Structure formats: C-alpha cells, structure tokens
CSV table of C-alpha atoms and ligand atoms in Angstrom, one decimal:
chain,number,residue,atom,x,y,z
P,90,MET,CA,-22.8,-58.1,65.0
P,91,ASN,CA,-24.2,-61.1,66.9
P,92,PRO,CA,-27.6,-60.9,68.5
P,93,GLU,CA,-26.0,-60.2,72.0
P,94,GLU,CA,-24.1,-57.3,70.7
P,95,PHE,CA,-27.1,-56.1,68.7
P,96,ARG,CA,-29.3,-56.1,72.0
P,97,ARG,CA,-26.6,-54.1,73.8
P,98,ARG,CA,-25.9,-51.6,71.0
P,99,GLY,CA,-29.6,-51.5,70.1
P,100,ARG,CA,-30.2,-50.3,73.6
P,101,GLU,CA,-27.6,-47.5,73.1
P,102,ALA,CA,-29.1,-46.5,69.8
P,103,VAL,CA,-32.6,-46.4,71.3
P,104,ASP,CA,-31.3,-44.3,74.3
P,105,TRP,CA,-29.8,-42.0,71.7
P,106,VAL,CA,-33.1,-41.5,70.0
P,107,ALA,CA,-34.9,-41.1,73.2
P,108,ASP,CA,-32.3,-38.4,74.4
P,109,TYR,CA,-32.9,-36.6,71.0
P,110,MET,CA,-36.5,-36.5,71.5
P,111,GLU,CA,-36.0,-35.0,75.0
P,112,ARG,CA,-33.5,-32.4,73.7
P,113,VAL,CA,-35.0,-31.7,70.3
P,114,GLU,CA,-36.5,-28.4,71.5
P,115,ASP,CA,-33.0,-27.0,72.5
P,116,PHE,CA,-31.5,-26.9,69.0
P,117,PRO,CA,-31.9,-24.1,66.4
P,118,VAL,CA,-34.7,-25.5,64.5
P,119,ARG,CA,-33.1,-24.9,61.1
P,120,SER,CA,-29.7,-26.2,60.4
P,121,ARG,CA,-27.0,-23.4,60.4
P,122,VAL,CA,-24.2,-25.2,58.6
P,123,ASP,CA,-23.0,-23.8,55.3
P,124,PRO,CA,-23.0,-25.9,52.1
P,125,GLY,CA,-20.3,-28.4,52.2
P,126,GLU,CA,-19.6,-28.1,56.0
P,127,THR,CA,-21.0,-31.6,56.9
P,128,ARG,CA,-19.2,-33.3,54.1
P,129,SER,CA,-15.8,-31.5,55.0
P,130,ALA,CA,-16.1,-32.9,58.5
P,131,LEU,CA,-16.0,-36.6,57.1
P,132,PRO,CA,-13.1,-38.5,56.4
P,133,ASP,CA,-12.1,-38.7,52.5
P,134,GLU,CA,-11.8,-42.5,52.7
P,135,PRO,CA,-13.8,-45.1,54.5
P,136,PRO,CA,-12.2,-47.0,57.4
P,137,GLU,CA,-10.2,-50.2,56.4
P,138,ASP,CA,-10.6,-51.6,59.9
P,139,PRO,CA,-13.8,-51.7,62.0
P,140,GLU,CA,-14.5,-48.9,64.1
P,141,SER,CA,-16.3,-48.9,67.7
P,142,PHE,CA,-20.0,-48.5,67.8
P,143,GLY,CA,-19.4,-45.6,70.5
P,144,ALA,CA,-17.4,-43.8,67.9
P,145,LEU,CA,-20.2,-44.0,65.6
P,146,LEU,CA,-22.8,-42.6,68.1
P,147,ALA,CA,-20.4,-39.8,69.0
P,148,ASP,CA,-20.1,-38.7,65.4
P,149,LEU,CA,-23.9,-38.4,65.3
P,150,ASP,CA,-23.6,-35.6,67.9
P,151,GLU,CA,-20.6,-34.0,66.6
P,152,THR,CA,-20.9,-34.3,62.8
P,153,VAL,CA,-24.4,-35.0,62.0
P,154,LEU,CA,-26.7,-33.1,64.3
P,155,PRO,CA,-25.3,-29.7,63.3
P,156,GLY,CA,-26.3,-30.3,59.8
P,157,VAL,CA,-29.8,-31.5,60.8
P,158,THR,CA,-32.9,-29.4,60.5
P,159,HIS,CA,-35.1,-30.5,63.3
P,160,TRP,CA,-38.3,-31.6,61.7
P,161,GLN,CA,-39.4,-33.1,65.1
P,162,SER,CA,-39.0,-29.9,67.0
P,163,PRO,CA,-42.2,-28.5,68.4
P,164,ASN,CA,-41.1,-25.3,67.1
P,165,PHE,CA,-41.0,-26.6,63.5
P,166,PHE,CA,-43.8,-24.8,61.5
P,167,ALA,CA,-42.4,-25.0,58.0
P,168,TYR,CA,-43.6,-27.0,54.9
P,169,PHE,CA,-46.0,-29.6,56.0
P,170,PRO,CA,-45.0,-31.6,59.0
P,171,SER,CA,-43.4,-35.0,58.7
P,172,ASN,CA,-44.4,-36.6,62.1
P,173,HIS,CA,-42.4,-39.4,63.8
P,174,SER,CA,-43.6,-41.2,67.1
P,175,GLY,CA,-42.4,-43.9,69.4
P,176,PRO,CA,-44.6,-46.7,68.2
P,177,SER,CA,-43.8,-45.8,64.6
P,178,ILE,CA,-40.1,-45.7,65.1
P,179,LEU,CA,-40.2,-49.0,67.0
P,180,ALA,CA,-42.4,-50.6,64.3
P,181,ASP,CA,-39.8,-49.5,61.6
P,182,LEU,CA,-37.2,-51.1,63.7
P,183,ILE,CA,-39.0,-54.4,63.8
P,184,SER,CA,-39.6,-54.2,60.1
P,185,SER,CA,-35.9,-53.8,59.5
P,186,GLY,CA,-35.3,-56.7,61.9
P,187,LEU,CA,-37.7,-58.9,59.9
P,188,GLY,CA,-36.1,-57.6,56.7
P,189,VAL,CA,-38.8,-59.2,54.5
P,190,GLN,CA,-39.5,-58.3,50.9
P,191,GLY,CA,-43.2,-58.2,50.5
P,192,MET,CA,-43.3,-58.0,46.7
P,193,LEU,CA,-45.6,-60.9,46.4
P,194,TRP,CA,-48.1,-62.4,48.8
P,195,SER,CA,-46.1,-65.5,48.9
P,196,THR,CA,-42.8,-63.8,49.9
P,197,SER,CA,-44.4,-62.9,53.1
P,198,PRO,CA,-48.2,-63.4,53.5
P,199,ALA,CA,-48.2,-61.2,56.7
P,200,CYS,CA,-46.7,-58.4,55.0
P,201,THR,CA,-49.5,-58.2,52.4
P,202,GLU,CA,-52.4,-59.1,54.7
P,203,LEU,CA,-51.6,-56.8,57.4
P,204,GLU,CA,-51.2,-54.0,54.8
P,205,MET,CA,-54.5,-54.8,53.3
P,206,GLN,CA,-56.1,-54.7,56.7
P,207,VAL,CA,-54.7,-51.5,57.9
P,208,VAL,CA,-55.7,-49.8,54.6
P,209,GLU,CA,-59.2,-51.1,55.1
P,210,TRP,CA,-59.2,-49.7,58.6
P,211,LEU,CA,-58.2,-46.2,57.1
P,212,VAL,CA,-61.3,-46.5,54.9
P,213,GLY,CA,-63.5,-46.5,57.8
P,214,MET,CA,-61.4,-44.0,59.9
P,215,LEU,CA,-61.4,-41.4,57.2
P,216,GLY,CA,-65.1,-42.1,56.0
P,217,LEU,CA,-63.6,-42.9,52.5
P,218,PRO,CA,-66.0,-44.4,49.9
P,219,ASP,CA,-66.7,-48.2,50.2
P,220,ALA,CA,-65.8,-48.4,46.6
P,221,PHE,CA,-62.0,-48.3,47.7
P,222,ARG,CA,-62.6,-51.5,49.8
P,223,PHE,CA,-61.2,-54.7,48.4
P,224,GLU,CA,-64.6,-56.4,48.6
P,225,HIS,CA,-66.0,-53.8,46.1
P,226,GLY,CA,-63.4,-54.2,43.5
P,227,GLY,CA,-61.1,-51.4,44.8
P,228,GLY,CA,-58.2,-51.5,47.2
P,229,GLY,CA,-55.5,-49.7,48.9
P,230,VAL,CA,-51.9,-49.9,49.2
P,231,ILE,CA,-48.8,-48.2,51.0
P,232,GLN,CA,-46.7,-46.3,48.6
P,233,HIS,CA,-43.4,-44.5,49.4
P,234,THR,CA,-44.7,-41.0,48.7
P,235,ALA,CA,-47.8,-39.1,47.3
P,236,SER,CA,-45.6,-38.3,44.3
P,237,ASP,CA,-45.3,-42.2,43.5
P,238,ALA,CA,-49.0,-42.7,44.1
P,239,SER,CA,-50.0,-39.8,41.7
P,240,LEU,CA,-47.5,-41.2,39.1
P,241,CYS,CA,-49.2,-44.7,39.3
P,242,ALA,CA,-52.7,-42.9,39.0
P,243,ILE,CA,-51.6,-41.2,35.8
P,244,VAL,CA,-50.2,-44.4,34.4
P,245,ALA,CA,-53.5,-46.3,35.3
P,246,ALA,CA,-55.5,-43.6,33.7
P,247,ARG,CA,-53.3,-43.5,30.6
P,248,GLU,CA,-53.7,-47.2,30.1
P,249,ARG,CA,-57.5,-46.8,30.6
P,250,ALA,CA,-57.7,-44.0,28.0
P,251,THR,CA,-55.6,-45.9,25.4
P,252,GLY,CA,-57.0,-49.4,26.0
P,253,GLY,CA,-53.4,-50.5,27.1
P,254,GLU,CA,-52.0,-49.2,23.8
P,255,ALA,CA,-49.6,-46.7,25.5
P,256,ASN,CA,-47.9,-49.6,27.5
P,257,GLU,CA,-47.6,-51.6,24.2
P,258,ARG,CA,-46.6,-48.8,21.6
P,259,GLY,CA,-45.4,-46.0,23.7
P,260,ALA,CA,-47.0,-42.9,25.4
P,261,GLY,CA,-48.0,-41.5,22.1
P,262,ALA,CA,-50.4,-44.2,21.3
P,263,GLY,CA,-54.1,-43.2,21.5
P,264,GLY,CA,-53.6,-39.6,20.4
P,265,GLU,CA,-52.5,-36.5,22.3
P,266,LEU,CA,-53.6,-37.1,25.8
P,267,VAL,CA,-54.4,-34.1,28.1
P,268,ALA,CA,-54.3,-34.0,31.9
P,269,TYR,CA,-55.7,-31.2,34.1
P,270,THR,CA,-55.1,-29.9,37.6
P,271,SER,CA,-55.3,-26.6,39.3
P,272,ALA,CA,-52.6,-23.9,39.2
P,273,GLN,CA,-52.1,-24.5,42.8
P,274,ALA,CA,-51.7,-28.2,42.6
P,275,HIS,CA,-48.5,-29.7,44.0
P,276,SER,CA,-45.5,-30.1,41.6
P,277,SER,CA,-45.6,-33.9,42.0
P,278,ILE,CA,-48.5,-33.9,39.5
P,279,GLU,CA,-46.2,-32.2,36.8
P,280,LYS,CA,-43.4,-34.5,37.6
P,281,GLY,CA,-45.8,-37.6,37.2
P,282,ILE,CA,-47.0,-36.2,33.9
P,283,LYS,CA,-43.5,-35.9,32.6
P,284,ILE,CA,-42.4,-39.3,33.9
P,285,ALA,CA,-45.5,-40.9,32.2
P,286,GLY,CA,-44.5,-39.6,28.8
P,287,ILE,CA,-47.6,-37.2,28.6
P,288,GLY,CA,-45.6,-34.2,28.2
P,289,ARG,CA,-45.6,-30.9,30.2
P,290,ARG,CA,-47.4,-29.1,27.5
P,291,ASN,CA,-50.4,-31.4,27.8
P,292,LEU,CA,-50.9,-30.6,31.5
P,293,ARG,CA,-53.4,-27.8,31.9
P,294,LEU,CA,-53.1,-25.7,35.1
P,295,VAL,CA,-56.7,-24.8,35.5
P,296,PRO,CA,-57.3,-21.2,37.0
P,297,VAL,CA,-58.4,-20.9,40.7
P,298,ASP,CA,-61.0,-18.9,42.4
P,299,ASP,CA,-60.4,-16.2,45.3
P,300,ALA,CA,-59.9,-19.1,47.7
P,301,PHE,CA,-57.3,-20.7,45.5
P,302,ALA,CA,-59.6,-23.6,44.7
P,303,MET,CA,-60.0,-24.9,41.1
P,304,ARG,CA,-62.6,-23.2,39.1
P,305,PRO,CA,-65.0,-26.1,37.7
P,306,ASP,CA,-66.2,-23.7,34.8
P,307,ALA,CA,-62.6,-23.2,33.8
P,308,LEU,CA,-62.0,-26.9,33.8
P,309,GLU,CA,-65.0,-27.4,31.6
P,310,GLU,CA,-63.9,-25.0,29.2
P,311,ALA,CA,-60.4,-26.3,29.0
P,312,ILE,CA,-61.6,-29.8,28.4
P,313,ARG,CA,-64.0,-28.5,25.7
P,314,ASP,CA,-61.1,-26.6,23.9
P,315,ASP,CA,-59.0,-29.7,23.9
P,316,LEU,CA,-61.7,-31.9,22.6
P,317,SER,CA,-62.5,-29.6,19.8
P,318,ALA,CA,-58.8,-29.4,18.9
P,319,GLY,CA,-58.8,-33.3,18.5
P,320,ARG,CA,-56.8,-34.0,21.7
P,321,VAL,CA,-57.9,-36.6,24.4
P,322,PRO,CA,-58.6,-35.6,27.8
P,323,PHE,CA,-57.9,-38.3,30.2
P,324,PHE,CA,-57.0,-37.3,33.7
P,325,VAL,CA,-57.8,-34.7,36.3
P,326,THR,CA,-56.2,-34.3,39.8
P,327,ALA,CA,-58.3,-32.4,42.4
P,328,THR,CA,-56.5,-31.3,45.6
P,329,VAL,CA,-57.9,-31.6,49.1
P,330,GLY,CA,-55.6,-29.2,51.0
P,331,THR,CA,-53.1,-27.4,48.5
P,332,THR,CA,-49.5,-27.0,49.6
P,333,SER,CA,-49.4,-23.3,49.5
P,334,SER,CA,-52.7,-22.5,51.2
P,335,LEU,CA,-54.7,-25.7,51.9
P,336,ALA,CA,-57.3,-24.8,49.5
P,337,VAL,CA,-59.8,-27.4,48.8
P,338,ASP,CA,-60.9,-28.2,45.1
P,339,PRO,CA,-64.7,-28.6,44.6
P,340,VAL,CA,-64.3,-32.5,44.3
P,341,ALA,CA,-68.0,-33.1,43.6
P,342,GLU,CA,-68.3,-30.6,40.8
P,343,VAL,CA,-65.0,-31.7,39.3
P,344,GLY,CA,-66.1,-35.3,39.8
P,345,SER,CA,-69.3,-34.7,37.7
P,346,ILE,CA,-67.4,-33.1,35.0
P,347,CYS,CA,-64.9,-36.0,35.0
P,348,ARG,CA,-67.9,-38.6,34.9
P,349,GLU,CA,-69.4,-36.6,31.9
P,350,HIS,CA,-66.3,-36.8,29.8
P,351,ASP,CA,-65.1,-40.1,31.2
P,352,LEU,CA,-61.9,-38.8,32.7
P,353,TRP,CA,-59.9,-40.4,35.6
P,354,LEU,CA,-60.3,-38.4,38.7
P,355,HIS,CA,-57.4,-38.6,41.2
P,356,VAL,CA,-57.7,-36.8,44.5
P,357,ASP,CA,-54.5,-35.5,46.3
P,358,ALA,CA,-55.0,-35.1,49.9
P,359,ALA,CA,-51.5,-35.4,51.0
P,360,MET,CA,-51.7,-33.6,54.4
P,361,ALA,CA,-55.2,-32.6,54.8
P,362,GLY,CA,-56.6,-36.0,54.4
P,363,THR,CA,-55.7,-36.7,58.0
P,364,ALA,CA,-58.1,-34.2,59.2
P,365,ALA,CA,-61.1,-36.4,58.0
P,366,LEU,CA,-60.3,-38.7,61.1
P,367,CYS,CA,-62.6,-36.1,62.8
P,368,PRO,CA,-66.2,-36.2,61.8
P,369,GLU,CA,-66.4,-32.3,61.9
P,370,HIS,CA,-63.8,-32.2,59.0
P,371,ARG,CA,-65.3,-34.9,56.8
P,372,GLY,CA,-66.7,-32.3,54.6
P,373,LEU,CA,-63.3,-32.2,53.0
P,374,HIS,CA,-64.0,-35.5,51.2
P,375,GLU,CA,-67.4,-34.4,49.7
P,376,GLY,CA,-67.6,-35.8,46.3
P,377,LEU,CA,-64.9,-38.5,46.8
P,378,GLU,CA,-67.3,-41.1,45.7
P,379,LEU,CA,-66.8,-39.8,42.2
P,380,ALA,CA,-62.9,-40.4,42.4
P,381,ASP,CA,-61.1,-43.1,40.7
P,382,SER,CA,-58.1,-43.0,43.0
P,383,TYR,CA,-57.1,-41.1,46.4
P,384,VAL,CA,-53.9,-40.5,48.2
P,385,PHE,CA,-53.1,-39.1,51.5
P,386,ASN,CA,-49.9,-39.2,53.6
P,387,PRO,CA,-49.9,-40.8,57.1
P,388,HIS,CA,-46.2,-39.7,57.1
P,389,LYS,CA,-47.2,-36.2,57.3
P,390,TRP,CA,-49.8,-35.5,60.0
P,391,MET,CA,-50.6,-39.0,61.3
P,392,LEU,CA,-47.7,-39.7,63.5
P,393,THR,CA,-46.2,-42.4,61.3
P,394,ASN,CA,-42.6,-42.1,60.1
P,395,PHE,CA,-41.8,-41.2,56.6
P,396,ASP,CA,-42.3,-43.1,54.3
P,397,CYS,CA,-45.9,-44.0,54.3
P,398,SER,CA,-48.3,-42.8,51.8
P,399,ALA,CA,-51.8,-44.5,51.5
P,400,PHE,CA,-53.2,-44.9,48.1
P,401,TRP,CA,-56.6,-46.2,46.9
P,402,VAL,CA,-58.2,-47.0,43.5
P,403,ARG,CA,-61.8,-47.7,42.8
P,404,ASP,CA,-60.9,-50.4,40.3
P,405,ARG,CA,-57.9,-52.3,41.3
P,406,ARG,CA,-57.8,-54.1,37.9
P,407,ARG,CA,-57.1,-50.8,36.2
P,408,LEU,CA,-54.0,-50.2,38.2
P,409,THR,CA,-52.7,-53.7,38.3
P,410,GLY,CA,-53.4,-54.1,34.6
P,411,ALA,CA,-51.3,-51.1,33.9
P,412,LEU,CA,-48.3,-52.0,36.0
P,413,SER,CA,-48.2,-55.7,36.2
P,414,ILE,CA,-45.2,-57.8,35.1
P,415,ASP,CA,-44.9,-61.5,35.1
P,416,PRO,CA,-41.3,-63.0,34.8
P,417,GLU,CA,-41.0,-66.7,35.3
P,418,TYR,CA,-38.7,-66.2,38.4
P,419,LEU,CA,-41.6,-64.5,40.3
P,420,ARG,CA,-44.3,-67.3,39.3
P,421,ASN,CA,-45.8,-69.1,42.1
P,422,GLU,CA,-48.9,-71.0,43.0
P,423,ALA,CA,-50.5,-68.4,44.9
P,424,SER,CA,-50.3,-65.8,42.4
P,425,ALA,CA,-51.6,-68.1,39.8
P,426,SER,CA,-54.6,-68.9,41.8
P,427,GLY,CA,-55.7,-65.3,41.6
P,428,GLU,CA,-56.7,-65.5,45.3
P,429,VAL,CA,-54.1,-63.2,46.5
P,430,VAL,CA,-53.1,-59.7,46.3
P,431,ASP,CA,-49.4,-59.2,45.0
P,432,TYR,CA,-48.4,-55.7,45.7
P,433,ARG,CA,-45.6,-55.6,43.2
P,434,ASP,CA,-48.3,-54.7,40.7
P,435,TRP,CA,-49.5,-51.7,42.6
P,436,HIS,CA,-46.5,-49.3,42.3
P,437,VAL,CA,-43.2,-48.7,40.7
P,438,PRO,CA,-40.8,-50.9,42.7
P,439,LEU,CA,-40.8,-54.7,42.9
P,440,GLY,CA,-39.4,-54.9,46.4
P,441,ARG,CA,-41.4,-53.4,49.4
P,442,ARG,CA,-40.6,-53.1,53.1
P,443,PHE,CA,-43.1,-54.1,55.7
P,444,ARG,CA,-44.5,-50.5,56.2
P,445,ALA,CA,-47.9,-51.6,57.2
P,446,LEU,CA,-46.2,-52.4,60.8
P,447,LYS,CA,-45.8,-48.9,61.5
P,448,LEU,CA,-49.5,-47.9,60.8
P,449,TRP,CA,-50.6,-50.9,62.7
P,450,PHE,CA,-48.5,-49.8,65.7
P,451,VAL,CA,-49.5,-46.1,65.5
P,452,ILE,CA,-53.4,-47.0,65.0
P,453,ARG,CA,-53.3,-49.4,67.9
P,454,HIS,CA,-51.0,-47.4,70.2
P,455,TYR,CA,-52.9,-44.0,70.0
P,456,GLY,CA,-56.3,-45.3,69.1
P,457,VAL,CA,-58.3,-43.5,66.4
P,458,GLU,CA,-59.5,-41.2,69.2
P,459,GLY,CA,-55.8,-40.3,70.0
P,460,LEU,CA,-55.1,-39.3,66.5
P,461,ARG,CA,-58.2,-37.2,66.4
P,462,ARG,CA,-57.1,-35.4,69.5
P,463,LEU,CA,-53.8,-34.4,67.7
P,464,VAL,CA,-55.7,-33.0,64.8
P,465,ARG,CA,-58.1,-31.1,66.9
P,466,ARG,CA,-55.3,-29.5,69.1
P,467,HIS,CA,-53.4,-28.4,66.0
P,468,VAL,CA,-56.5,-26.9,64.3
P,469,GLU,CA,-57.4,-25.1,67.5
P,470,LEU,CA,-53.8,-23.7,67.9
P,471,ALA,CA,-53.8,-22.6,64.3
P,472,ARG,CA,-57.0,-20.8,64.7
P,473,TRP,CA,-55.7,-19.1,67.8
P,474,LEU,CA,-52.6,-17.9,65.9
P,475,ALA,CA,-54.8,-16.9,63.0
P,476,ASP,CA,-56.9,-14.6,65.2
P,477,ARG,CA,-53.6,-13.0,66.7
P,478,VAL,CA,-52.5,-12.2,63.1
P,479,GLY,CA,-56.0,-10.9,62.1
P,480,GLU,CA,-55.9,-8.5,65.2
P,481,ASP,CA,-52.4,-7.1,64.2
P,482,PRO,CA,-52.5,-4.0,62.1
P,483,ARG,CA,-49.0,-4.9,60.7
P,484,LEU,CA,-49.9,-8.2,59.4
P,485,GLU,CA,-52.7,-9.5,57.3
P,486,LEU,CA,-54.1,-13.1,56.6
P,487,ALA,CA,-53.1,-14.0,52.8
P,488,ALA,CA,-55.7,-17.0,52.4
P,489,PRO,CA,-58.7,-18.4,54.3
P,490,VAL,CA,-57.5,-20.3,57.3
P,491,ARG,CA,-58.2,-24.0,56.9
P,492,LEU,CA,-57.3,-26.6,59.4
P,493,ASN,CA,-53.8,-26.1,60.7
P,494,LEU,CA,-52.3,-23.8,58.2
P,495,VAL,CA,-51.9,-19.9,58.5
P,496,CYS,CA,-50.8,-17.9,55.6
P,497,PHE,CA,-50.1,-14.3,56.3
P,498,ARG,CA,-47.9,-11.4,55.2
P,499,HIS,CA,-46.7,-8.0,56.4
P,500,VAL,CA,-49.0,-5.2,55.1
P,501,ASP,CA,-45.9,-3.3,53.9
P,502,GLY,CA,-45.5,-5.6,51.0
P,503,ASP,CA,-43.1,-8.4,49.8
P,504,GLU,CA,-39.9,-7.0,51.1
P,505,ALA,CA,-41.2,-6.6,54.6
P,506,SER,CA,-42.6,-10.1,54.5
P,507,ARG,CA,-39.4,-11.6,53.2
P,508,GLU,CA,-37.4,-9.8,55.9
P,509,LEU,CA,-39.8,-10.9,58.5
P,510,LEU,CA,-39.4,-14.5,57.6
P,511,GLU,CA,-35.6,-14.2,57.5
P,512,ARG,CA,-35.4,-12.6,60.8
P,513,LEU,CA,-37.6,-15.2,62.4
P,514,ASN,CA,-35.7,-18.2,61.0
P,515,ALA,CA,-32.4,-16.7,61.8
P,516,SER,CA,-33.5,-16.6,65.4
P,517,GLY,CA,-33.4,-20.4,65.6
P,518,GLU,CA,-36.4,-20.4,67.9
P,519,LEU,CA,-38.8,-21.4,65.1
P,520,PHE,CA,-38.9,-22.4,61.4
P,521,LEU,CA,-41.5,-21.0,59.0
P,522,THR,CA,-41.4,-21.3,55.2
P,523,HIS,CA,-43.1,-19.0,52.5
P,524,THR,CA,-45.0,-19.4,49.2
P,525,GLU,CA,-46.5,-17.0,46.6
P,526,LEU,CA,-50.3,-16.3,46.5
P,527,ASP,CA,-51.8,-13.8,44.0
P,528,GLY,CA,-48.3,-13.0,43.0
P,529,ARG,CA,-47.6,-11.9,46.6
P,530,TYR,CA,-44.9,-13.3,49.0
P,531,VAL,CA,-46.5,-15.1,52.0
P,532,LEU,CA,-45.3,-16.6,55.1
P,533,ARG,CA,-46.8,-20.2,55.8
P,534,LEU,CA,-47.1,-21.5,59.5
P,535,CYS,CA,-48.2,-25.1,59.8
P,536,VAL,CA,-49.1,-26.3,63.2
P,537,GLY,CA,-48.5,-30.0,62.8
P,538,GLN,CA,-45.6,-31.2,64.8
P,539,ALA,CA,-46.5,-34.1,67.3
P,540,ARG,CA,-44.8,-32.2,70.2
P,541,THR,CA,-46.3,-28.8,69.4
P,542,GLY,CA,-48.5,-27.4,72.2
P,543,ARG,CA,-50.1,-24.1,73.2
P,544,ARG,CA,-46.9,-22.8,74.7
P,545,HIS,CA,-44.9,-23.2,71.4
P,546,VAL,CA,-47.6,-21.5,69.4
P,547,GLU,CA,-47.9,-18.7,71.8
P,548,ALA,CA,-44.0,-18.3,71.9
P,549,ALA,CA,-44.1,-18.4,68.2
P,550,TRP,CA,-46.7,-15.6,68.0
P,551,GLU,CA,-44.8,-13.5,70.5
P,552,ARG,CA,-41.7,-13.8,68.4
P,553,ILE,CA,-43.6,-13.0,65.2
P,554,ALA,CA,-45.1,-9.8,66.9
P,555,ARG,CA,-41.9,-8.8,68.4
P,556,THR,CA,-39.9,-9.1,65.2
P,557,ALA,CA,-42.7,-7.3,63.2
P,558,GLY,CA,-42.2,-4.4,65.8
P,559,GLU,CA,-38.5,-4.5,65.4
P,560,LEU,CA,-38.8,-4.3,61.7
P,561,ASP,CA,-41.1,-1.2,62.0
P,562,ALA,CA,-38.7,0.4,64.2
P,563,GLY,CA,-35.8,-0.3,61.9
P,564,ARG,CA,-37.7,1.2,59.1
P,565,GLY,CA,-38.8,4.1,61.0
G,254,LIG,N1,-49.4,-33.3,47.3
G,254,LIG,C1,-49.4,-32.3,48.2
G,254,LIG,C2,-50.7,-31.5,48.2
G,254,LIG,C3,-48.3,-31.9,49.0
G,254,LIG,O1,-48.5,-31.0,49.9
G,254,LIG,C4,-47.2,-32.9,48.9
G,254,LIG,C5,-46.0,-32.4,49.9
G,254,LIG,O2,-46.0,-31.6,50.8
G,254,LIG,C6,-47.1,-33.8,47.9
G,254,LIG,C7,-48.1,-33.9,47.1
G,254,LIG,C8,-45.9,-34.6,47.8
G,254,LIG,O3,-45.7,-35.5,48.9
G,254,LIG,P1,-44.7,-36.7,48.9
G,254,LIG,O4,-43.4,-36.0,49.4
G,254,LIG,O5,-45.2,-37.7,49.8
G,254,LIG,O6,-44.5,-37.2,47.5
C-alpha cells in the first residue's frame, strides 16, 4: 500500500469509524452472537491472493460488528468504562504511522520525553504528591494496564524487601514474603502476587468495613500475626475505588501502618483516580503522600483509548533497579551517561509504542476543564439515578454511592435481582453487569461512557423501573 493508496483507504477507514460513532447507539449494546458464531463466518484458510480493501471494510459490517459488544455505546453501563475519543483515536493512528519503538531514550527521544512530560502534567492535574515527580527522585510511566503496573510495584517491593536477593536467587530468597490487600481488591493484585512468585497463600485479604473499605485494625493485626510467625510482610495495596462498589480504602491510615512496618504501599485507583481532576474529589487521594507507587487508568474514564495506564513511583531507582537489563546490543552513549530515562526498565516488555501521543492529544484537545466536565456530568447523572433507586420500594441501594457507580438490588433477593439484570440486558437497550456484596447478588450501573448524557440515564431508569414492574406482575 503506497502513500497515495494509504491516503485514500485511510479516508475510507476514518469514515467507517466516524459512521460507527454516529450509529453506535442503534446496536444492541451487548453482542448477541453464540459461541463460535463469528469464527464460523470466517474462511478456514487465509486468501492466497490479495483481496480488495472494500471487501475488508464490508466484512467489518457483516462479520465483525454482530460479534461486538458496544463499549462506546452511550447505553453501556457495565463493568467500568473504556472510553475512546476522536483525538485519542487519531493520535493512536499517528503513533502507528510513526511506528517507533521507544524502549530507550535513544531509540526515539521524543517518545520518552513527551511521555515524561504528560505524566508530569498528570501529577499536577490530579493533585498527586510532588514526590512522584522526576525532579524529586520519582517519576511516571505509561504501562499497558493497571495489572502490569501493579505487578511492577510488587516486583520492586519484593526487591526492596530482599535487598535484591529475590532477583538473584529466586523469589524464595529473604524469607516468606507476605502481601496484603483488602478482600475487595481487584483480582490483578492476586495475579501479580502469583506471577512475582510470592504465592497466593501469602496474600492476605484483609476484611472490610460496612462501606467495603479495608479495616486498618485488621491490617495491623494480620501484619503482627505474620511477624510473630517469622514471616516477612513487604507489600500492601490500597484501592481507591474498588471494582465492585467504588469503596475507598483509608489510604492515610493504611500508609502510616506501612511506614511503621517499612512496607511498600501501592495505591490502585484504576478508574476512580480520574475523578481527582476535580478539586471537589481530591479527598480520594488523602494520604497518597505515604504511597510508594500509584496507578490509574486514563483508558477507563479519561477519553483515552485502551491501552493507557499511568503509573508513578516515589523512588524510581527501586523500580528500575528491580527491572533493569543491560545487554550489549542495547548499550549506547545516552544510556551510559545516566542523563536520560530509558523506559525499558520501567515495565515488563522491552518494546513500547508511542502511547504518550494520545494523552497529549486528549489533554490538549479537551483541556483539563473539558475532562473535569465529563467527570462532573457522569457523577451528577449517577446521583440522579441513585435517588430514583432509593425512592423505588422494589429496589434498594447495595453500597454507598460514590462518584459514578450505583450498586443496587431487588428487595426480593438474589433470584429477583438476577432476573432483573438478565431481562435488562436481553432488551439490548442497555448493558449492566453484576457483582456480589455481603454475599448477595448486586447490579452495578456505572455512568462513564463519553457519549452518555441525561437522556440515556433517564431511559435506563425508565427501563429498570418498567422491568422491575414486569417482574412483579409476572411473580404475582
Ligand atoms: N484495579 C481496579 C480497581 C480495576 O477496577 C481494574 C479493572 O477494572 C483493574 C485494576 C485492572 O485494570 P487493567 O485492565 O488496566 O489491568
């Protein structure tokens, strides 16, 4: 494909995406295909001869779209959001066009320095501690996902606790390491603990309070038990905005326990972190000055296409010391000078795309105030919906309503809640998911899609109320 053809086909592809944006609301939100249906619509063998670009685009409509769940639909209220936006998509296209590998400063200085600058911007935008800034010995990096970032935090903490011995002699070096997080933490923490060789049995799931936040007294007790059994506590993850209910762990109290016992404190604010763009939500980050590392995902609620997870450490030498490699074939003068950041040492992969471009485009296109407006709109709509749920005698709120997530259930119990969710999703008009809180089945409705406005949330509520009514009638 020469540049001239690329220009022409590129316009067609951009038109296809723009058309998709215009019609995304018309599709059933959750895909309705059966397992194997998409695959069976594809040929068994790849084409020997070139096919036309037009045929490719046509197959997107016919074969791919039916198997797509429309995450960008304004009626998508499931999981947590995964926003895209025009400037972010276009920046990703440019990143692909440049096709650089930013593993070393010298393999594309702009890739590294633009990233350093946008993560510094984010420190100010979110009111994060200055300790995370490069000039204070910290620093930020864009990782694929929060899962990758948390794994890196665990590995850095493991090396700190073992004086680098785990890297040398294996994860068993330095005694039986123990990590802590709340019983409501995301599964990525358990995954990281397993990958880092700590062992799942050495991850303590600390009990939570009535609002599903970690209980510092229970954390303290668990640490003391492990110490008296001769084990080596080394790592705590606090969550700011848990996946099930957006509970916020008391970071300040957890942090002072970590300081007392010299444990690494990692803070996972995967989705909720974005809310700190608004000064009125900065309280979410209270105590963050005690954290050794912090992650949030612009690819969730900040109009930036997946993948883009922003991760900071207080002491970058701890991270790079744990992850650095230095083969002859990557040696170069700039790295040897010690004056540059080589991001290969900040995460698992060596190669890395020019992901900073999309953050740069998004922040400049919307301005910080534009991003704040998005958060405020979603928070206001979620509150409106929570009020409706609170007024309806057939439903009840299942957790304190924080930010943009409403957790609720049917008062008749799990079976009624499950049926309510199934009927709502089968309608195709909206998509919600569920969780379990206090051992009970709970519907989660998260308002976070870029295109979601008042009319979508009102329509969602109308559908929820109507379906709850139909359910009652059916049972009566
Ligand atoms: N942490 C929390 C609190 C989450 O809610 C999620 C995903 O929803 C993650 C981590 C994992 O995010 P990622 O897909 O970026 O690994």
